[in-house]
């Protein structure tokens, strides 16, 4: 049996589908988890691959340690989405973190990933620093009055429940929720196939952020080339030196992808991606 990802109608990846461990229509999306000989357990939401045991470290380390190592003293963190727990696991590795608020719309994703992807969260959902909120991230941010040093939006693609997390209203709310030197990072699609997401995010960020950047990470099961991670701040954020990043990285245990060299290199963008970063 084979599992065919349906993100693109004209092309896509497919997996040998071993045992189906869980499958359900939740209140928000279709969720399936199955075994694959090469990637281990694989999760898809609404037909789109979300995470696998084999390559999750690439995405989660780069979504977290780039902003966390660029903020001077990240204490209060907001995660939007991230129901599999990988982002939360990596955030909690930073000694400076005093509180993490995670806003996930679908509690089934959390419960099922704790059961079937135990190494994603590794007990992170039991950490006393966590304030777990079950809600739509856009609704949360619209009513939020707290301030955060880093906001990480680990959402599905802008289809289904994730769509609102790519809208101007959400970005405006994130800007209000960030401290003056705060950093927003977003899952921003694969530019070779979803270049419109980079362009629209760049344009929608213009009224709210003075730093608007992207960095690239090649995640094997996010097909079509490297994935773009959006990076924004109300302040001018400059890249730390390699030596400074090496210092900050010393406290982060169990890294398998992130390194100071990879961090700096990720911001070197191909011309076709730079050409997407144009205002109207
Ligand atoms: N790394 C994956 C990617 O790049 O596509 C994302 C993985 S994570 C499982 C995506 C999470 O976003 C899911 O748990 C989903 O329930 C959550 N989500 C989708 N829309 C949301 C919303 N509006 N508010 C909060 N969480 C949302």
XYZ file of N, CA and C and ligand atoms in Angstrom:
867
model
N 0.864 -1.203 0.000
C 0.000 0.000 0.000
C 0.901 1.255 0.000
N 0.472 2.327 -0.667
C 1.287 3.544 -0.727
C 0.483 4.749 -0.250
N 1.155 5.692 0.432
C 0.498 6.926 0.854
C 0.943 8.052 -0.065
N 0.031 8.683 -0.757
C 0.335 9.760 -1.705
C 0.018 11.107 -1.074
N 1.061 11.937 -0.941
C 0.796 13.288 -0.442
C 0.016 14.053 -1.509
N -0.950 14.882 -1.134
C -1.810 15.561 -2.123
C -1.619 17.081 -2.091
N -0.474 17.560 -1.601
C -0.264 19.014 -1.517
C -0.293 19.648 -2.903
N 0.276 18.948 -3.895
C 0.315 19.479 -5.257
C -0.418 18.493 -6.166
N -1.321 19.009 -6.984
C -2.131 18.099 -7.815
C -1.277 17.465 -8.912
N -0.256 18.205 -9.383
C 0.470 17.706 -10.558
C 1.744 16.939 -10.219
N 2.070 16.849 -8.889
C 3.358 16.216 -8.539
C 3.369 15.986 -7.041
N 4.096 14.963 -6.623
C 4.175 14.801 -5.165
C 4.955 13.569 -4.781
N 5.153 13.416 -3.509
C 5.896 12.283 -2.975
C 4.911 11.210 -2.513
N 5.385 9.979 -2.509
C 4.545 8.922 -1.950
C 5.409 7.992 -1.113
N 4.778 7.366 -0.125
C 5.494 6.540 0.843
C 4.957 5.111 0.794
N 5.819 4.141 1.042
C 5.303 2.817 1.385
C 4.539 2.979 2.690
N 3.269 2.630 2.675
C 2.468 2.796 3.901
C 2.401 1.467 4.630
N 3.167 1.388 5.711
C 3.152 0.164 6.523
C 1.889 0.174 7.378
N 2.043 -0.141 8.623
C 0.888 -0.166 9.529
C 0.330 1.249 9.721
N -0.985 1.384 9.595
C -1.636 2.648 9.937
C -1.899 2.639 11.436
N -1.255 3.528 12.141
C -1.314 3.502 13.614
C -2.508 4.283 14.149
N -2.907 5.323 13.410
C -4.055 6.139 13.824
C -4.595 6.854 12.598
N -5.909 6.937 12.519
C -6.523 7.731 11.449
C -7.890 8.216 11.928
N -8.126 9.529 11.786
C -9.425 10.080 12.219
C -9.655 11.437 11.568
N -10.916 11.795 11.506
C -11.316 13.159 11.139
C -11.524 13.875 12.466
N -10.636 14.792 12.835
C -10.839 15.510 14.105
C -11.840 16.647 13.861
N -12.045 17.493 14.814
C -12.960 18.640 14.589
C -12.365 19.658 13.630
N -11.042 19.470 13.320
C -10.389 20.499 12.494
C -9.775 19.958 11.205
N -9.405 18.657 11.184
C -8.636 18.196 10.028
C -8.582 16.667 10.027
N -8.174 16.112 8.880
C -7.961 14.658 8.801
C -6.548 14.380 9.291
N -6.403 13.417 10.170
C -5.116 13.090 10.779
C -4.822 11.622 10.539
N -3.634 11.349 9.994
C -3.211 9.954 9.838
C -1.764 9.801 10.288
N -1.478 8.691 10.918
C -0.104 8.341 11.299
C 0.138 6.915 10.816
N 1.221 6.739 10.064
C 1.524 5.402 9.556
C 3.026 5.155 9.632
N 3.386 3.917 9.518
C 4.798 3.516 9.570
C 5.385 3.466 8.169
N 6.665 3.889 8.049
C 7.366 3.788 6.773
C 8.773 3.254 7.055
N 9.262 2.286 6.223
C 10.554 1.656 6.544
C 11.709 2.656 6.619
N 11.665 3.725 5.844
C 12.810 4.650 5.793
C 12.657 5.821 6.759
N 11.403 6.342 6.915
C 11.226 7.559 7.728
C 10.660 7.289 9.107
N 10.371 5.987 9.389
C 9.758 5.695 10.684
C 8.298 6.098 10.665
N 7.811 6.616 11.781
C 6.411 7.037 11.827
C 6.268 8.375 11.103
N 5.180 8.491 10.343
C 4.911 9.662 9.511
C 3.512 10.182 9.873
N 3.381 11.500 10.026
C 2.061 12.095 10.258
C 1.707 13.031 9.113
N 0.454 12.948 8.670
C -0.075 13.875 7.677
C -1.378 14.471 8.204
N -1.573 15.751 7.875
C -2.836 16.431 8.191
C -3.451 16.911 6.882
N -4.690 16.553 6.665
C -5.388 16.919 5.422
C -4.546 16.594 4.191
N -3.872 15.442 4.245
C -3.146 14.943 3.071
C -1.778 15.559 2.873
N -1.319 16.356 3.843
C -0.009 17.031 3.724
C 0.929 16.529 4.823
N 2.104 16.075 4.414
C 3.073 15.541 5.378
C 3.463 16.629 6.378
N 3.364 16.331 7.668
C 3.682 17.281 8.740
C 5.015 16.990 9.392
N 5.273 15.715 9.673
C 6.499 15.385 10.400
C 6.761 13.889 10.305
N 8.041 13.521 10.372
C 8.410 12.102 10.416
C 9.462 11.931 11.503
N 9.546 10.729 12.011
C 10.544 10.460 13.066
C 11.954 10.716 12.547
N 12.182 10.393 11.268
C 13.560 10.412 10.749
C 14.093 11.815 10.520
N 13.231 12.766 10.076
C 13.805 14.077 9.683
C 13.248 15.253 10.482
N 12.494 14.987 11.552
C 11.875 16.097 12.294
C 12.913 17.039 12.889
N 14.094 16.500 13.205
C 15.099 17.324 13.904
C 15.548 18.508 13.052
N 15.557 18.304 11.728
C 16.032 19.375 10.829
C 15.164 20.619 11.002
N 13.872 20.418 10.837
C 12.910 21.535 10.888
C 12.827 22.128 12.293
N 12.677 21.294 13.302
C 12.449 21.819 14.651
C 13.667 22.578 15.179
N 14.876 22.074 14.901
C 16.068 22.782 15.378
C 16.218 24.135 14.687
N 15.949 24.171 13.386
C 16.152 25.441 12.663
C 15.042 26.456 12.947
N 13.824 25.994 13.196
C 12.739 26.935 13.528
C 12.972 27.563 14.901
N 13.685 26.879 15.776
C 13.833 27.340 17.168
C 15.163 28.040 17.432
N 16.284 27.395 17.094
C 17.577 27.916 17.570
C 18.056 29.135 16.797
N 17.556 29.345 15.589
C 17.928 30.574 14.868
C 17.370 31.792 15.616
N 16.044 31.901 15.839
C 15.561 33.070 16.587
C 16.032 33.109 18.033
N 16.076 31.968 18.696
C 16.451 31.954 20.124
C 17.902 32.390 20.309
N 18.777 32.048 19.368
C 20.188 32.455 19.491
C 20.430 33.873 18.998
N 19.423 34.438 18.302
C 19.584 35.816 17.838
C 18.956 36.813 18.794
N 18.109 36.337 19.694
C 17.539 37.249 20.701
C 18.510 37.301 21.892
N 18.677 38.497 22.440
C 19.691 38.652 23.493
C 19.376 37.822 24.735
N 18.079 37.746 25.093
C 17.727 37.047 26.346
C 16.284 36.552 26.283
N 16.048 35.481 25.488
C 14.656 35.014 25.253
C 14.068 34.324 26.481
N 13.156 35.020 27.153
C 12.572 34.465 28.385
C 11.144 33.954 28.165
N 10.363 34.765 27.428
C 8.937 34.440 27.276
C 8.658 34.138 25.806
N 8.220 32.907 25.566
C 8.106 32.398 24.202
C 6.652 32.056 23.901
N 6.223 32.316 22.685
C 4.891 31.907 22.227
C 5.053 30.976 21.031
N 4.418 29.799 21.122
C 4.388 28.859 19.996
C 2.949 28.790 19.511
N 2.750 29.014 18.231
C 1.421 28.853 17.631
C 1.465 27.550 16.827
N 0.511 26.661 17.085
C 0.518 25.353 16.415
C 1.477 24.420 17.117
N 2.265 23.688 16.342
C 3.297 22.835 16.925
C 2.800 21.656 17.724
N 1.640 21.131 17.361
C 0.998 20.091 18.164
C 1.811 18.827 18.358
N 2.821 18.595 17.517
C 3.602 17.361 17.696
C 4.639 17.502 18.813
N 4.881 18.710 19.278
C 5.761 18.909 20.436
C 7.233 19.127 20.119
N 7.627 19.023 18.859
C 9.049 19.172 18.515
C 9.580 20.574 18.765
N 8.789 21.586 18.431
C 9.224 22.976 18.667
C 9.363 23.205 20.167
N 8.380 22.777 20.927
C 8.394 22.968 22.388
C 9.623 22.297 23.000
N 9.934 21.096 22.556
C 11.108 20.366 23.073
C 12.379 21.193 22.881
N 12.531 21.748 21.703
C 13.759 22.507 21.414
C 13.787 23.834 22.169
N 12.635 24.514 22.286
C 12.603 25.797 23.011
C 13.053 25.602 24.461
N 12.582 24.539 25.077
C 12.853 24.315 26.507
C 14.316 23.968 26.777
N 15.117 23.761 25.727
C 16.547 23.489 25.933
C 17.297 24.762 26.344
N 16.684 25.931 26.115
C 17.367 27.208 26.397
C 17.161 27.603 27.859
N 18.276 27.765 28.599
C 18.200 28.054 30.047
C 17.497 29.385 30.329
N 17.515 30.290 29.356
C 16.924 31.621 29.607
C 15.390 31.563 29.659
N 14.805 30.494 29.139
C 13.338 30.428 29.007
C 12.676 30.309 30.382
N 11.802 31.281 30.669
C 11.050 31.258 31.928
C 9.603 30.800 31.709
N 9.061 31.114 30.508
C 7.677 30.675 30.247
C 7.498 30.425 28.748
N 6.698 29.399 28.449
C 6.318 29.118 27.064
C 4.798 29.001 27.020
N 4.170 29.819 26.197
C 2.737 29.667 25.935
C 2.605 28.984 24.582
N 1.894 27.851 24.553
C 1.680 27.174 23.261
C 0.186 27.158 22.965
N -0.170 27.642 21.774
C -1.585 27.748 21.365
C -1.811 26.824 20.180
N -2.460 25.716 20.430
C -2.696 24.667 19.421
C -4.206 24.496 19.279
N -4.673 24.489 18.041
C -6.138 24.454 17.808
C -6.708 23.061 18.017
N -5.865 22.017 17.864
C -6.418 20.657 17.826
C -5.801 19.775 18.913
N -6.512 19.541 20.003
C -5.956 18.751 21.117
C -5.684 17.297 20.729
N -6.377 16.824 19.689
C -6.159 15.435 19.245
C -4.734 15.281 18.730
N -4.229 16.273 18.034
C -2.850 16.207 17.524
C -1.882 16.044 18.696
N -2.063 16.823 19.731
C -1.169 16.739 20.895
C -1.245 15.350 21.528
N -2.465 14.912 21.818
C -2.625 13.617 22.510
C -2.051 12.472 21.683
N -2.360 12.466 20.383
C -1.917 11.366 19.524
C -0.410 11.411 19.294
N 0.158 12.613 19.203
C 1.615 12.700 18.996
C 2.373 12.315 20.260
N 1.822 12.618 21.441
C 2.465 12.152 22.670
C 2.527 10.623 22.669
N 1.452 10.020 22.148
C 1.395 8.541 22.131
C 2.278 7.936 21.051
N 2.209 8.466 19.819
C 2.882 7.815 18.695
C 4.221 8.443 18.301
N 4.485 9.693 18.763
C 5.787 10.328 18.495
C 6.404 10.768 19.814
N 6.613 9.838 20.755
C 7.098 10.239 22.089
C 8.433 10.980 22.048
N 9.245 10.733 21.032
C 10.545 11.405 20.982
C 10.471 12.816 20.416
N 9.287 13.191 19.911
C 9.117 14.589 19.473
C 9.035 15.508 20.700
N 8.129 15.191 21.610
C 7.949 16.081 22.777
C 8.867 15.676 23.942
N 9.185 14.399 24.063
C 10.106 13.936 25.123
C 9.734 14.513 26.488
N 8.458 14.529 26.793
C 8.002 15.000 28.106
C 7.828 16.508 28.188
N 8.072 17.206 27.086
C 8.009 18.683 27.119
C 6.643 19.205 27.546
N 5.587 18.478 27.213
C 4.237 18.953 27.585
C 3.996 18.892 29.085
N 4.913 18.259 29.828
C 4.793 18.216 31.299
C 5.683 19.259 31.975
N 6.384 20.058 31.198
C 7.313 21.034 31.776
C 6.531 22.139 32.503
N 6.911 22.475 33.732
C 6.163 23.481 34.499
C 6.180 24.879 33.890
N 7.091 25.116 32.947
C 7.155 26.449 32.325
C 6.087 26.617 31.239
N 5.401 25.497 30.895
C 4.451 25.531 29.780
C 3.062 25.968 30.214
N 2.493 26.901 29.436
C 1.073 27.260 29.553
C 0.425 26.833 28.236
N -0.265 25.698 28.242
C -0.850 25.143 27.010
C -2.273 25.662 26.835
N -2.509 26.248 25.680
C -3.832 26.827 25.378
C -4.389 26.124 24.148
N -5.586 25.592 24.257
C -6.234 24.981 23.092
C -7.134 26.056 22.477
N -6.690 26.581 21.336
C -7.433 27.664 20.701
C -6.867 27.887 19.302
N -7.611 28.620 18.512
C -7.118 29.103 17.216
C -6.070 30.183 17.508
N -4.906 30.041 16.902
C -3.839 31.004 17.164
C -4.211 32.426 16.815
N -5.018 32.586 15.765
C -5.430 33.937 15.361
C -6.379 34.544 16.404
N -7.270 33.724 16.939
C -8.195 34.219 17.980
C -7.408 34.571 19.239
N -6.441 33.718 19.574
C -5.620 33.995 20.765
C -4.898 35.327 20.622
N -4.241 35.522 19.494
C -3.389 36.712 19.319
C -4.241 37.983 19.261
N -5.480 37.827 18.770
C -6.384 38.998 18.671
C -6.782 39.508 20.055
N -6.791 38.630 21.033
C -7.204 39.017 22.402
C -6.042 39.030 23.379
N -4.813 38.861 22.845
C -3.650 38.745 23.718
C -3.229 40.091 24.303
N -2.817 40.071 25.569
C -2.280 41.307 26.167
C -0.856 41.099 26.694
N -0.356 39.852 26.563
C 1.001 39.597 27.069
C 2.048 40.002 26.034
N 3.341 40.015 26.490
C 4.438 40.284 25.557
C 5.401 39.111 25.541
N 5.896 38.815 24.341
C 6.788 37.675 24.158
C 8.078 38.121 23.481
N 9.167 37.423 23.799
C 10.448 37.756 23.159
C 10.613 37.046 21.810
N 10.046 35.836 21.723
C 10.096 35.079 20.459
C 8.720 34.449 20.244
N 8.214 34.583 19.021
C 6.973 33.906 18.614
C 7.331 32.973 17.458
N 6.962 31.718 17.591
C 7.244 30.724 16.534
C 5.917 30.171 16.042
N 5.618 30.381 14.764
C 4.387 29.857 14.192
C 4.685 28.583 13.423
N 4.413 27.462 14.074
C 4.648 26.143 13.479
C 3.301 25.617 12.999
N 2.832 26.182 11.891
C 1.458 25.883 11.447
C 1.467 24.944 10.250
N 0.292 24.474 9.943
C 0.093 23.786 8.672
C 0.157 24.848 7.570
N -0.025 24.398 6.329
C 0.005 25.346 5.214
C -1.241 26.239 5.215
N -1.217 27.314 4.419
C -2.380 28.238 4.425
C -3.593 27.650 3.721
N -3.951 26.436 4.127
C -5.205 25.793 3.676
C -5.858 25.246 4.937
N -7.156 25.261 5.042
C -7.798 24.728 6.245
C -7.513 25.635 7.440
N -7.363 25.046 8.634
C -7.264 25.878 9.845
C -6.038 26.783 9.866
N -5.025 26.450 9.087
C -3.805 27.255 9.108
C -3.892 28.558 8.337
N -4.917 28.680 7.513
C -5.002 29.850 6.615
C -4.913 31.179 7.367
N -5.601 31.279 8.487
C -5.659 32.565 9.230
C -4.298 32.992 9.764
N -3.365 32.046 9.835
C -2.034 32.370 10.380
C -1.121 32.966 9.326
N -1.667 33.215 8.142
C -0.885 33.857 7.080
C -1.515 35.191 6.685
N -2.478 35.663 7.510
C -3.205 36.894 7.181
C -2.609 38.106 7.912
N -2.852 39.284 7.380
C -2.300 40.519 7.967
C -2.745 40.725 9.410
N -4.005 40.395 9.688
C -4.513 40.605 11.058
C -3.678 39.813 12.067
N -3.335 38.594 11.682
C -2.517 37.769 12.601
C -1.129 38.376 12.770
N -0.544 38.815 11.659
C 0.802 39.399 11.750
C 0.784 40.684 12.581
N -0.284 41.475 12.438
C -0.394 42.703 13.240
C -0.468 42.346 14.721
N -1.239 41.316 15.022
C -1.347 40.868 16.422
C -0.028 40.363 16.960
N 0.731 39.680 16.088
C 2.057 39.204 16.525
C 2.976 40.384 16.824
N 2.910 41.411 15.974
C 3.750 42.597 16.188
C 3.416 43.243 17.535
N 2.125 43.327 17.838
C 1.716 43.902 19.142
C 2.165 43.029 20.308
N 2.189 41.721 20.076
C 2.515 40.780 21.170
C 4.020 40.681 21.410
N 4.814 41.127 20.422
C 6.273 41.011 20.567
C 6.828 42.161 21.409
N 7.842 41.866 22.226
C 8.626 42.934 22.879
C 9.308 43.742 21.777
N 9.828 44.927 22.104
C 10.411 45.791 21.050
C 11.514 45.077 20.270
N 12.289 44.241 20.968
C 13.390 43.510 20.289
C 12.973 42.077 19.975
N 11.662 41.813 20.045
C 11.176 40.445 19.843
C 11.299 39.986 18.397
N 11.284 38.651 18.232
C 11.456 38.033 16.903
C 10.294 37.099 16.617
N 9.745 37.211 15.406
C 8.714 36.293 14.911
C 9.346 35.392 13.854
N 9.110 34.084 13.978
C 9.545 33.131 12.951
C 8.337 32.332 12.500
N 8.261 32.121 11.175
C 7.073 31.444 10.632
C 7.463 30.317 9.679
N 6.696 29.263 9.667
C 6.779 28.240 8.627
C 6.224 28.902 7.382
N 7.066 29.064 6.338
C 6.633 29.904 5.214
C 6.718 29.220 3.845
N 6.568 27.907 3.834
C 6.435 27.199 2.563
C 7.750 26.977 1.834
N 7.674 26.238 0.766
C 8.836 25.881 -0.068
C 8.830 26.814 -1.278
N 9.737 27.790 -1.314
C 9.640 28.850 -2.327
C 9.620 28.348 -3.773
N 10.283 27.237 -4.058
C 10.327 26.777 -5.454
C 8.921 26.415 -5.943
N 8.078 25.970 -5.011
C 6.706 25.572 -5.399
C 5.636 26.476 -4.781
N 5.985 27.179 -3.689
C 4.986 28.022 -2.988
C 5.542 29.440 -2.828
N 6.193 29.919 -3.881
C 6.832 31.241 -3.814
C 5.863 32.356 -3.474
N 4.584 32.160 -3.784
C 3.598 33.204 -3.471
C 3.496 33.426 -1.962
N 3.817 32.383 -1.199
C 3.733 32.531 0.272
C 4.842 33.452 0.776
N 6.030 33.359 0.188
C 7.120 34.268 0.587
C 6.750 35.698 0.211
N 6.263 35.852 -1.023
C 5.938 37.209 -1.496
C 4.823 37.832 -0.643
N 3.774 37.063 -0.380
C 2.655 37.666 0.364
C 3.031 37.923 1.823
N 3.793 37.027 2.417
C 4.231 37.287 3.802
C 5.109 38.536 3.845
N 6.047 38.649 2.921
C 6.948 39.813 2.890
C 6.140 41.106 2.786
N 5.139 41.110 1.916
C 4.339 42.321 1.707
C 3.429 42.607 2.913
N 2.854 41.554 3.478
C 1.941 41.739 4.616
C 2.685 42.184 5.869
N 3.982 41.885 5.934
C 4.788 42.281 7.085
C 5.191 43.749 7.059
N 5.129 44.374 5.891
C 5.714 45.723 5.718
C 5.203 46.751 6.738
N 3.899 46.820 7.024
C 3.420 47.845 7.965
C 3.837 47.602 9.422
N 4.277 46.391 9.733
C 4.454 46.051 11.152
C 5.900 45.808 11.581
N 6.759 45.448 10.609
C 8.108 45.010 10.998
C 9.181 45.745 10.204
N 10.256 46.178 10.870
C 11.355 46.810 10.132
C 12.373 45.776 9.645
N 12.441 44.644 10.337
C 13.264 43.540 9.824
C 12.332 42.511 9.192
N 12.502 42.261 7.903
C 11.722 41.244 7.178
C 12.726 40.385 6.418
N 12.881 39.144 6.857
C 13.893 38.274 6.231
C 13.363 36.849 6.132
N 14.111 36.037 5.418
C 13.802 34.604 5.349
C 15.114 33.837 5.441
N 15.027 32.634 5.926
C 16.189 31.751 5.856
C 15.710 30.385 5.357
N 16.579 29.613 4.794
C 16.177 28.364 4.121
C 16.716 27.146 4.857
N 15.890 26.099 4.865
C 16.292 24.826 5.477
C 15.780 23.665 4.628
N 16.641 22.782 4.184
C 16.198 21.650 3.356
C 15.652 20.517 4.224
N 14.330 20.409 4.290
C 13.703 19.349 5.097
C 13.306 18.227 4.142
N 13.905 17.059 4.230
C 13.693 16.005 3.220
C 12.238 15.739 2.852
N 11.333 15.723 3.814
C 9.944 15.361 3.459
C 9.038 16.574 3.256
N 9.650 17.790 3.186
C 8.888 18.959 2.709
C 9.403 19.169 1.294
N 8.705 18.560 0.362
C 9.263 18.389 -0.987
C 9.298 19.682 -1.809
N 10.203 19.683 -2.787
C 10.280 20.794 -3.732
C 11.453 21.724 -3.474
N 12.363 21.303 -2.641
C 13.521 22.159 -2.359
C 13.460 22.676 -0.930
N 14.339 23.596 -0.611
C 14.440 24.068 0.774
C 13.166 24.810 1.190
N 12.859 24.716 2.469
C 11.705 25.431 3.033
C 12.167 26.805 3.498
N 11.277 27.794 3.330
C 11.568 29.149 3.813
C 11.007 29.303 5.222
N 11.813 29.905 6.086
C 11.345 30.245 7.429
C 11.373 31.770 7.514
N 10.209 32.339 7.785
C 10.105 33.793 7.861
C 10.706 34.298 9.161
N 11.314 35.493 9.096
C 12.017 36.057 10.261
C 11.725 37.555 10.305
N 11.026 38.010 11.348
C 10.632 39.428 11.391
C 10.814 39.998 12.787
N 11.028 41.323 12.815
C 11.124 42.014 14.111
C 10.767 43.491 13.928
N 10.314 44.133 15.019
C 10.047 45.579 14.966
C 11.369 46.343 15.056
N 12.424 45.615 15.451
C 13.757 46.245 15.563
C 14.632 45.797 14.402
N 15.743 46.529 14.225
C 16.764 46.086 13.260
C 17.563 44.979 13.949
N 17.433 43.755 13.483
C 18.144 42.627 14.105
C 19.382 42.312 13.262
N 20.553 42.351 13.900
C 21.760 42.020 13.126
C 22.230 40.612 13.488
N 22.894 39.982 12.521
C 23.384 38.628 12.745
C 24.518 38.654 13.792
N 24.465 37.770 14.774
C 25.598 37.652 15.699
C 26.817 37.122 14.947
N 27.979 37.280 15.545
C 29.195 36.722 14.930
C 29.186 35.209 15.100
N 30.005 34.542 14.326
C 30.133 33.085 14.456
C 30.555 32.730 15.884
N 31.482 33.493 16.416
C 31.971 33.215 17.791
C 30.834 33.354 18.803
N 30.012 34.384 18.638
C 28.894 34.619 19.572
C 27.889 33.471 19.470
N 27.602 33.020 18.236
C 26.668 31.902 18.047
C 27.239 30.622 18.653
N 28.556 30.443 18.531
C 29.179 29.246 19.125
C 29.011 29.258 20.635
N 29.142 30.448 21.220
C 28.960 30.610 22.673
C 27.530 30.242 23.064
N 26.553 30.791 22.334
C 25.136 30.543 22.645
C 24.762 29.083 22.421
N 25.463 28.446 21.476
C 25.088 27.070 21.120
C 25.628 26.064 22.124
N 26.616 26.495 22.907
C 27.216 25.559 23.880
C 26.176 24.986 24.843
N 25.130 25.764 25.169
C 24.156 25.289 26.169
C 23.098 24.373 25.559
N 23.091 24.233 24.237
C 22.000 23.466 23.612
C 22.457 22.024 23.378
N 21.805 21.098 24.070
C 22.219 19.693 23.966
C 21.455 18.968 22.846
N 22.000 17.812 22.462
C 21.340 16.918 21.484
C 21.034 17.578 20.144
N 21.940 18.384 19.619
C 21.720 18.939 18.283
C 22.161 17.938 17.226
N 21.351 17.867 16.156
C 21.737 16.990 15.038
C 21.758 17.757 13.716
N 21.174 18.935 13.682
C 21.208 19.699 12.439
C 21.776 21.102 12.657
N 21.178 21.855 13.566
C 21.593 23.247 13.785
C 23.079 23.323 14.174
N 23.767 24.281 13.560
C 25.116 24.644 13.974
C 25.276 26.130 13.674
N 26.198 26.819 14.302
C 26.409 28.238 14.000
C 26.694 28.487 12.524
N 27.441 27.592 11.905
C 27.753 27.760 10.478
C 26.490 27.626 9.624
N 25.684 26.616 9.946
C 24.436 26.415 9.197
C 23.508 27.599 9.428
N 23.474 28.101 10.651
C 22.640 29.270 10.977
C 22.975 30.436 10.048
N 24.237 30.799 10.002
C 24.635 31.959 9.187
C 24.394 31.693 7.705
N 24.707 30.470 7.276
C 24.558 30.144 5.847
C 23.107 30.141 5.399
N 22.194 29.836 6.321
C 20.773 29.694 5.944
C 20.182 31.005 5.440
N 20.783 32.135 5.838
C 20.255 33.438 5.417
C 20.780 33.860 4.049
N 21.670 33.056 3.493
C 22.143 33.329 2.123
C 21.093 32.806 1.152
N 20.372 33.717 0.507
C 19.208 33.313 -0.303
C 19.532 33.272 -1.787
N 19.013 32.259 -2.489
C 19.140 32.218 -3.952
C 18.441 33.429 -4.574
N 18.881 33.789 -5.763
C 18.325 34.980 -6.415
C 16.815 34.883 -6.602
N 16.314 33.690 -6.947
C 14.867 33.598 -7.210
C 14.060 33.850 -5.939
N 14.650 33.552 -4.771
C 13.931 33.840 -3.515
C 14.043 35.332 -3.205
N 15.217 35.907 -3.411
C 15.364 37.356 -3.220
C 14.382 38.123 -4.107
N 14.170 37.598 -5.303
C 13.257 38.286 -6.238
C 11.796 38.218 -5.795
N 11.518 37.328 -4.838
C 10.137 37.248 -4.308
C 9.912 38.304 -3.217
N 11.012 38.827 -2.689
C 10.923 39.776 -1.564
C 10.818 41.206 -2.087
N 9.708 41.461 -2.763
C 9.500 42.791 -3.357
C 8.168 43.353 -2.885
N 8.151 44.646 -2.578
C 6.885 45.274 -2.160
C 6.038 45.595 -3.380
N 4.750 45.809 -3.139
C 3.860 46.083 -4.279
C 4.194 47.405 -4.922
N 6.075 21.336 10.675
C 4.783 21.265 10.010
C 4.818 22.076 8.730
O 5.828 22.713 8.480
O 3.816 22.021 7.992
C 3.704 21.713 10.958
C 3.499 20.675 11.993
S 2.411 21.017 13.301
C 1.728 19.450 13.469
C 1.115 22.008 12.591
C 0.096 22.319 13.664
O -0.600 23.536 13.388
C -0.995 21.237 13.823
O -0.905 20.682 15.118
C -2.307 22.000 13.618
O -3.367 21.506 14.404
C -1.875 23.404 14.010
N -2.751 24.482 13.539
C -3.270 24.643 12.297
N -4.004 25.773 12.239
C -3.941 26.345 13.479
C -4.484 27.527 14.056
N -5.255 28.360 13.329
N -4.206 27.811 15.352
C -3.416 26.973 16.086
N -2.870 25.818 15.615
C -3.138 25.520 14.316
